[in-house]
C-alpha cells in the first residue's frame, strides 16, 4: 500500500536510482536520490512531489511578478 516502506519491501539503492528517473520522467520534477532514502513510502514521496510542485509554481509567480515590475518601469 501507499504506507509500505520501499526498502522493507526489498528495494535497494539501484532500484531507488531507477525510481528517481521514473519520477523525473513522469512528473517532470528533479528529485534528489537522497530524498528517496528520506521518503520511503508512496505517501511520503507524493507529499514531496506536491511540495516541489508548489515551490515551482511559486517560483513561476515570483518570476512573472518581477517581469511585470520591470515592464512597468
PDB file of N, CA and C in Angstrom:
ATOM      1  N   UNK A   1       0.808  -1.190   0.000  1.00  0.00           N
ATOM      2  CA  UNK A   1       0.000   0.000   0.000  1.00  0.00           C
ATOM      3  C   UNK A   1       0.851   1.254   0.000  1.00  0.00           C
ATOM      4  N   UNK A   2       0.206   2.367   0.066  1.00  0.00           N
ATOM      5  CA  UNK A   2       0.909   3.653  -0.009  1.00  0.00           C
ATOM      6  C   UNK A   2       1.776   3.935   1.213  1.00  0.00           C
ATOM      7  N   UNK A   3       1.562   3.204   2.295  1.00  0.00           N
ATOM      8  CA  UNK A   3       2.371   3.398   3.501  1.00  0.00           C
ATOM      9  C   UNK A   3       3.449   2.333   3.665  1.00  0.00           C
ATOM     10  N   UNK A   4       3.564   1.408   2.689  1.00  0.00           N
ATOM     11  CA  UNK A   4       4.596   0.372   2.755  1.00  0.00           C
ATOM     12  C   UNK A   4       5.957   0.989   2.466  1.00  0.00           C
ATOM     13  N   UNK A   5       6.961   0.538   3.199  1.00  0.00           N
ATOM     14  CA  UNK A   5       8.307   1.046   3.070  1.00  0.00           C
ATOM     15  C   UNK A   5       9.013   0.387   1.886  1.00  0.00           C
ATOM     16  N   UNK A   6       9.497   1.200   0.978  1.00  0.00           N
ATOM     17  CA  UNK A   6      10.178   0.745  -0.231  1.00  0.00           C
ATOM     18  C   UNK A   6      11.320  -0.222   0.092  1.00  0.00           C
ATOM     19  N   UNK A   7      12.129   0.119   1.072  1.00  0.00           N
ATOM     20  CA  UNK A   7      13.297  -0.689   1.393  1.00  0.00           C
ATOM     21  C   UNK A   7      12.922  -1.964   2.149  1.00  0.00           C
ATOM     22  N   UNK A   8      11.902  -1.907   2.974  1.00  0.00           N
ATOM     23  CA  UNK A   8      11.442  -3.108   3.662  1.00  0.00           C
ATOM     24  C   UNK A   8      10.800  -4.097   2.694  1.00  0.00           C
ATOM     25  N   UNK A   9      10.338  -3.603   1.561  1.00  0.00           N
ATOM     26  CA  UNK A   9       9.750  -4.473   0.540  1.00  0.00           C
ATOM     27  C   UNK A   9      10.816  -5.044  -0.404  1.00  0.00           C
ATOM     28  N   UNK A  10      12.078  -4.748  -0.130  1.00  0.00           N
ATOM     29  CA  UNK A  10      13.154  -5.295  -0.947  1.00  0.00           C
ATOM     30  C   UNK A  10      13.833  -4.290  -1.849  1.00  0.00           C
ATOM     31  N   UNK A  11      13.431  -3.036  -1.777  1.00  0.00           N
ATOM     32  CA  UNK A  11      14.076  -2.000  -2.577  1.00  0.00           C
ATOM     33  C   UNK A  11      15.522  -1.808  -2.144  1.00  0.00           C
ATOM     34  N   UNK A  12      16.346  -1.378  -3.052  1.00  0.00           N
ATOM     35  CA  UNK A  12      17.761  -1.126  -2.753  1.00  0.00           C
ATOM     36  C   UNK A  12      18.212   0.091  -3.552  1.00  0.00           C
ATOM     37  N   UNK A  13      19.467   0.467  -3.404  1.00  0.00           N
ATOM     38  CA  UNK A  13      19.940   1.722  -3.987  1.00  0.00           C
ATOM     39  C   UNK A  13      19.809   1.764  -5.513  1.00  0.00           C
ATOM     40  N   UNK A  14      20.059   0.660  -6.199  1.00  0.00           N
ATOM     41  CA  UNK A  14      19.926   0.652  -7.648  1.00  0.00           C
ATOM     42  C   UNK A  14      18.464   0.834  -8.061  1.00  0.00           C
ATOM     43  N   UNK A  15      17.565   0.175  -7.347  1.00  0.00           N
ATOM     44  CA  UNK A  15      16.135   0.353  -7.633  1.00  0.00           C
ATOM     45  C   UNK A  15      15.705   1.782  -7.321  1.00  0.00           C
ATOM     46  N   UNK A  16      16.260   2.361  -6.270  1.00  0.00           N
ATOM     47  CA  UNK A  16      15.936   3.750  -5.917  1.00  0.00           C
ATOM     48  C   UNK A  16      16.381   4.696  -7.034  1.00  0.00           C
ATOM     49  N   UNK A  17      17.539   4.429  -7.614  1.00  0.00           N
ATOM     50  CA  UNK A  17      18.014   5.263  -8.722  1.00  0.00           C
ATOM     51  C   UNK A  17      17.080   5.139  -9.922  1.00  0.00           C
ATOM     52  N   UNK A  18      16.610   3.937 -10.203  1.00  0.00           N
ATOM     53  CA  UNK A  18      15.666   3.742 -11.304  1.00  0.00           C
ATOM     54  C   UNK A  18      14.337   4.427 -11.002  1.00  0.00           C
ATOM     55  N   UNK A  19      13.894   4.357  -9.745  1.00  0.00           N
ATOM     56  CA  UNK A  19      12.657   5.021  -9.334  1.00  0.00           C
ATOM     57  C   UNK A  19      12.781   6.530  -9.500  1.00  0.00           C
ATOM     58  N   UNK A  20      13.935   7.072  -9.141  1.00  0.00           N
ATOM     59  CA  UNK A  20      14.172   8.508  -9.280  1.00  0.00           C
ATOM     60  C   UNK A  20      14.009   8.947 -10.731  1.00  0.00           C
ATOM     61  N   UNK A  21      14.565   8.183 -11.654  1.00  0.00           N
ATOM     62  CA  UNK A  21      14.452   8.504 -13.083  1.00  0.00           C
ATOM     63  C   UNK A  21      12.994   8.414 -13.530  1.00  0.00           C
ATOM     64  N   UNK A  22      12.280   7.392 -13.051  1.00  0.00           N
ATOM     65  CA  UNK A  22      10.866   7.235 -13.416  1.00  0.00           C
ATOM     66  C   UNK A  22      10.040   8.412 -12.902  1.00  0.00           C
ATOM     67  N   UNK A  23      10.308   8.860 -11.683  1.00  0.00           N
ATOM     68  CA  UNK A  23       9.591  10.012 -11.114  1.00  0.00           C
ATOM     69  C   UNK A  23       9.910  11.266 -11.926  1.00  0.00           C
ATOM     70  N   UNK A  24      11.178  11.444 -12.257  1.00  0.00           N
ATOM     71  CA  UNK A  24      11.575  12.616 -13.043  1.00  0.00           C
ATOM     72  C   UNK A  24      10.886  12.620 -14.408  1.00  0.00           C
ATOM     73  N   UNK A  25      10.803  11.454 -15.033  1.00  0.00           N
ATOM     74  CA  UNK A  25      10.168  11.340 -16.340  1.00  0.00           C
ATOM     75  C   UNK A  25       8.670  11.586 -16.253  1.00  0.00           C
ATOM     76  N   UNK A  26       8.031  10.966 -15.291  1.00  0.00           N
ATOM     77  CA  UNK A  26       6.568  11.042 -15.176  1.00  0.00           C
ATOM     78  C   UNK A  26       6.090  12.410 -14.711  1.00  0.00           C
ATOM     79  N   UNK A  27       6.755  12.974 -13.711  1.00  0.00           N
ATOM     80  CA  UNK A  27       6.276  14.215 -13.087  1.00  0.00           C
ATOM     81  C   UNK A  27       7.081  15.443 -13.503  1.00  0.00           C
ATOM     82  N   UNK A  28       8.129  15.233 -14.296  1.00  0.00           N
ATOM     83  CA  UNK A  28       8.986  16.332 -14.733  1.00  0.00           C
ATOM     84  C   UNK A  28       9.510  17.136 -13.547  1.00  0.00           C
ATOM     85  N   UNK A  29       9.896  16.416 -12.515  1.00  0.00           N
ATOM     86  CA  UNK A  29      10.450  17.030 -11.310  1.00  0.00           C
ATOM     87  C   UNK A  29      11.731  16.314 -10.954  1.00  0.00           C
ATOM     88  N   UNK A  30      12.776  17.077 -10.683  1.00  0.00           N
ATOM     89  CA  UNK A  30      14.073  16.512 -10.307  1.00  0.00           C
ATOM     90  C   UNK A  30      14.067  16.249  -8.806  1.00  0.00           C
ATOM     91  N   UNK A  31      13.993  14.983  -8.454  1.00  0.00           N
ATOM     92  CA  UNK A  31      14.028  14.569  -7.059  1.00  0.00           C
ATOM     93  C   UNK A  31      15.422  14.023  -6.780  1.00  0.00           C
ATOM     94  N   UNK A  32      16.076  14.515  -5.753  1.00  0.00           N
ATOM     95  CA  UNK A  32      17.410  14.024  -5.403  1.00  0.00           C
ATOM     96  C   UNK A  32      17.317  12.586  -4.906  1.00  0.00           C
ATOM     97  N   UNK A  33      18.311  11.792  -5.251  1.00  0.00           N
ATOM     98  CA  UNK A  33      18.332  10.396  -4.816  1.00  0.00           C
ATOM     99  C   UNK A  33      18.249  10.306  -3.297  1.00  0.00           C
ATOM    100  N   UNK A  34      18.902  11.200  -2.610  1.00  0.00           N
ATOM    101  CA  UNK A  34      18.869  11.192  -1.133  1.00  0.00           C
ATOM    102  C   UNK A  34      17.444  11.357  -0.610  1.00  0.00           C
ATOM    103  N   UNK A  35      16.599  12.069  -1.366  1.00  0.00           N
ATOM    104  CA  UNK A  35      15.206  12.242  -0.943  1.00  0.00           C
ATOM    105  C   UNK A  35      14.453  10.919  -0.911  1.00  0.00           C
ATOM    106  N   UNK A  36      14.822   9.992  -1.788  1.00  0.00           N
ATOM    107  CA  UNK A  36      14.152   8.684  -1.790  1.00  0.00           C
ATOM    108  C   UNK A  36      14.495   7.888  -0.533  1.00  0.00           C
ATOM    109  N   UNK A  37      15.655   8.149   0.033  1.00  0.00           N
ATOM    110  CA  UNK A  37      16.014   7.472   1.271  1.00  0.00           C
ATOM    111  C   UNK A  37      15.295   8.097   2.468  1.00  0.00           C
ATOM    112  N   UNK A  38      14.929   9.358   2.352  1.00  0.00           N
ATOM    113  CA  UNK A  38      14.202  10.039   3.422  1.00  0.00           C
ATOM    114  C   UNK A  38      12.692   9.925   3.301  1.00  0.00           C
ATOM    115  N   UNK A  39      12.209   9.598   2.116  1.00  0.00           N
ATOM    116  CA  UNK A  39      10.769   9.465   1.848  1.00  0.00           C
ATOM    117  C   UNK A  39      10.550   8.072   1.265  1.00  0.00           C
ATOM    118  N   UNK A  40      10.413   7.097   2.147  1.00  0.00           N
ATOM    119  CA  UNK A  40      10.461   5.697   1.747  1.00  0.00           C
ATOM    120  C   UNK A  40       9.102   5.083   1.429  1.00  0.00           C
ATOM    121  N   UNK A  41       8.037   5.864   1.510  1.00  0.00           N
ATOM    122  CA  UNK A  41       6.709   5.346   1.180  1.00  0.00           C
ATOM    123  C   UNK A  41       6.121   6.145   0.015  1.00  0.00           C
ATOM    124  N   UNK A  42       5.150   5.577  -0.653  1.00  0.00           N
ATOM    125  CA  UNK A  42       4.482   6.280  -1.752  1.00  0.00           C
ATOM    126  C   UNK A  42       3.830   7.556  -1.228  1.00  0.00           C
ATOM    127  N   UNK A  43       3.198   7.465  -0.059  1.00  0.00           N
ATOM    128  CA  UNK A  43       2.536   8.637   0.518  1.00  0.00           C
ATOM    129  C   UNK A  43       3.534   9.758   0.778  1.00  0.00           C
ATOM    130  N   UNK A  44       4.677   9.410   1.325  1.00  0.00           N
ATOM    131  CA  UNK A  44       5.697  10.413   1.620  1.00  0.00           C
ATOM    132  C   UNK A  44       6.280  11.007   0.335  1.00  0.00           C
ATOM    133  N   UNK A  45       6.517  10.167  -0.659  1.00  0.00           N
ATOM    134  CA  UNK A  45       7.014  10.661  -1.946  1.00  0.00           C
ATOM    135  C   UNK A  45       6.002  11.576  -2.624  1.00  0.00           C
ATOM    136  N   UNK A  46       4.731  11.214  -2.550  1.00  0.00           N
ATOM    137  CA  UNK A  46       3.688  12.052  -3.141  1.00  0.00           C
ATOM    138  C   UNK A  46       3.676  13.427  -2.483  1.00  0.00           C
ATOM    139  N   UNK A  47       3.832  13.444  -1.176  1.00  0.00           N
ATOM    140  CA  UNK A  47       3.880  14.713  -0.454  1.00  0.00           C
ATOM    141  C   UNK A  47       5.083  15.540  -0.896  1.00  0.00           C
ATOM    142  N   UNK A  48       6.226  14.891  -1.064  1.00  0.00           N
ATOM    143  CA  UNK A  48       7.425  15.586  -1.520  1.00  0.00           C
ATOM    144  C   UNK A  48       7.219  16.163  -2.917  1.00  0.00           C
ATOM    145  N   UNK A  49       6.639  15.391  -3.805  1.00  0.00           N
ATOM    146  CA  UNK A  49       6.386  15.871  -5.172  1.00  0.00           C
ATOM    147  C   UNK A  49       5.418  17.044  -5.145  1.00  0.00           C
ATOM    148  N   UNK A  50       4.383  16.967  -4.293  1.00  0.00           N
ATOM    149  CA  UNK A  50       3.446  18.087  -4.157  1.00  0.00           C
ATOM    150  C   UNK A  50       4.160  19.342  -3.662  1.00  0.00           C
ATOM    151  N   UNK A  51       5.055  19.187  -2.682  1.00  0.00           N
ATOM    152  CA  UNK A  51       5.806  20.333  -2.164  1.00  0.00           C
ATOM    153  C   UNK A  51       6.695  20.927  -3.243  1.00  0.00           C
ATOM    154  N   UNK A  52       7.336  20.054  -4.010  1.00  0.00           N
ATOM    155  CA  UNK A  52       8.197  20.505  -5.106  1.00  0.00           C
ATOM    156  C   UNK A  52       7.371  21.249  -6.140  1.00  0.00           C
ATOM    157  N   UNK A  53       6.191  20.709  -6.464  1.00  0.00           N
ATOM    158  CA  UNK A  53       5.294  21.347  -7.431  1.00  0.00           C
ATOM    159  C   UNK A  53       4.886  22.730  -6.948  1.00  0.00           C
ATOM    160  N   UNK A  54       4.545  22.835  -5.667  1.00  0.00           N
ATOM    161  CA  UNK A  54       4.134  24.121  -5.112  1.00  0.00           C
ATOM    162  C   UNK A  54       5.282  25.124  -5.170  1.00  0.00           C
ATOM    163  N   UNK A  55       6.505  24.671  -4.910  1.00  0.00           N
ATOM    164  CA  UNK A  55       7.663  25.558  -4.970  1.00  0.00           C
ATOM    165  C   UNK A  55       7.885  26.050  -6.391  1.00  0.00           C
ATOM    166  N   UNK A  56       7.786  25.136  -7.376  1.00  0.00           N
ATOM    167  CA  UNK A  56       7.939  25.556  -8.759  1.00  0.00           C
ATOM    168  C   UNK A  56       6.859  26.554  -9.140  1.00  0.00           C
ATOM    169  N   UNK A  57       5.632  26.322  -8.706  1.00  0.00           N
ATOM    170  CA  UNK A  57       4.529  27.233  -9.029  1.00  0.00           C
ATOM    171  C   UNK A  57       4.805  28.607  -8.420  1.00  0.00           C
ATOM    172  N   UNK A  58       5.286  28.647  -7.169  1.00  0.00           N
ATOM    173  CA  UNK A  58       5.581  29.924  -6.519  1.00  0.00           C
ATOM    174  C   UNK A  58       6.732  30.624  -7.225  1.00  0.00           C
ATOM    175  N   UNK A  59       7.736  29.870  -7.638  1.00  0.00           N
ATOM    176  CA  UNK A  59       8.852  30.459  -8.378  1.00  0.00           C
ATOM    177  C   UNK A  59       8.363  31.095  -9.676  1.00  0.00           C
ATOM    178  N   UNK A  60       7.431  30.426 -10.354  1.00  0.00           N
ATOM    179  CA  UNK A  60       6.875  30.973 -11.594  1.00  0.00           C
ATOM    180  C   UNK A  60       6.131  32.273 -11.329  1.00  0.00           C
ATOM    181  N   UNK A  61       5.339  32.307 -10.264  1.00  0.00           N
ATOM    182  CA  UNK A  61       4.592  33.514  -9.902  1.00  0.00           C
ATOM    183  C   UNK A  61       5.559  34.647  -9.580  1.00  0.00           C
ATOM    184  N   UNK A  62       6.591  34.335  -8.795  1.00  0.00           N
ATOM    185  CA  UNK A  62       7.570  35.363  -8.436  1.00  0.00           C
ATOM    186  C   UNK A  62       8.275  35.902  -9.670  1.00  0.00           C
ATOM    187  N   UNK A  63       8.647  35.006 -10.601  1.00  0.00           N
ATOM    188  CA  UNK A  63       9.320  35.421 -11.825  1.00  0.00           C
ATOM    189  C   UNK A  63       8.407  36.326 -12.655  1.00  0.00           C
ATOM    190  N   UNK A  64       7.134  35.951 -12.786  1.00  0.00           N
ATOM    191  CA  UNK A  64       6.201  36.746 -13.576  1.00  0.00           C
ATOM    192  C   UNK A  64       5.955  38.103 -12.923  1.00  0.00           C
ATOM    193  N   UNK A  65       5.874  38.140 -11.615  1.00  0.00           N
ATOM    194  CA  UNK A  65       5.677  39.408 -10.914  1.00  0.00           C
ATOM    195  C   UNK A  65       6.882  40.318 -11.122  1.00  0.00           C
ATOM    196  N   UNK A  66       8.072  39.744 -11.063  1.00  0.00           N
ATOM    197  CA  UNK A  66       9.290  40.509 -11.292  1.00  0.00           C
ATOM    198  C   UNK A  66       9.322  41.048 -12.715  1.00  0.00           C
ATOM    199  N   UNK A  67       8.950  40.231 -13.659  1.00  0.00           N
ATOM    200  CA  UNK A  67       8.915  40.655 -15.054  1.00  0.00           C
ATOM    201  C   UNK A  67       7.908  41.796 -15.249  1.00  0.00           C
ATOM    202  N   UNK A  68       6.744  41.687 -14.640  1.00  0.00           N
ATOM    203  CA  UNK A  68       5.745  42.757 -14.750  1.00  0.00           C
ATOM    204  C   UNK A  68       6.261  44.049 -14.148  1.00  0.00           C
ATOM    205  N   UNK A  69       6.954  43.948 -13.004  1.00  0.00           N
ATOM    206  CA  UNK A  69       7.532  45.145 -12.379  1.00  0.00           C
ATOM    207  C   UNK A  69       8.524  45.818 -13.303  1.00  0.00           C
ATOM    208  N   UNK A  70       9.365  44.996 -13.954  1.00  0.00           N
ATOM    209  CA  UNK A  70      10.346  45.550 -14.871  1.00  0.00           C
ATOM    210  C   UNK A  70       9.675  46.230 -16.069  1.00  0.00           C
ATOM    211  N   UNK A  71       8.600  45.670 -16.536  1.00  0.00           N
ATOM    212  CA  UNK A  71       7.910  46.227 -17.688  1.00  0.00           C
ATOM    213  C   UNK A  71       7.224  47.539 -17.347  1.00  0.00           C
ATOM    214  N   UNK A  72       6.827  47.713 -16.098  1.00  0.00           N
ATOM    215  CA  UNK A  72       6.137  48.921 -15.671  1.00  0.00           C
ATOM    216  C   UNK A  72       7.117  50.086 -15.481  1.00  0.00           C
ATOM    217  N   UNK A  73       8.395  49.783 -15.364  1.00  0.00           N
ATOM    218  CA  UNK A  73       9.393  50.843 -15.119  1.00  0.00           C
ATOM    219  C   UNK A  73       9.744  51.599 -16.355  1.00  0.00           C
TER     220      UNK A  73
END
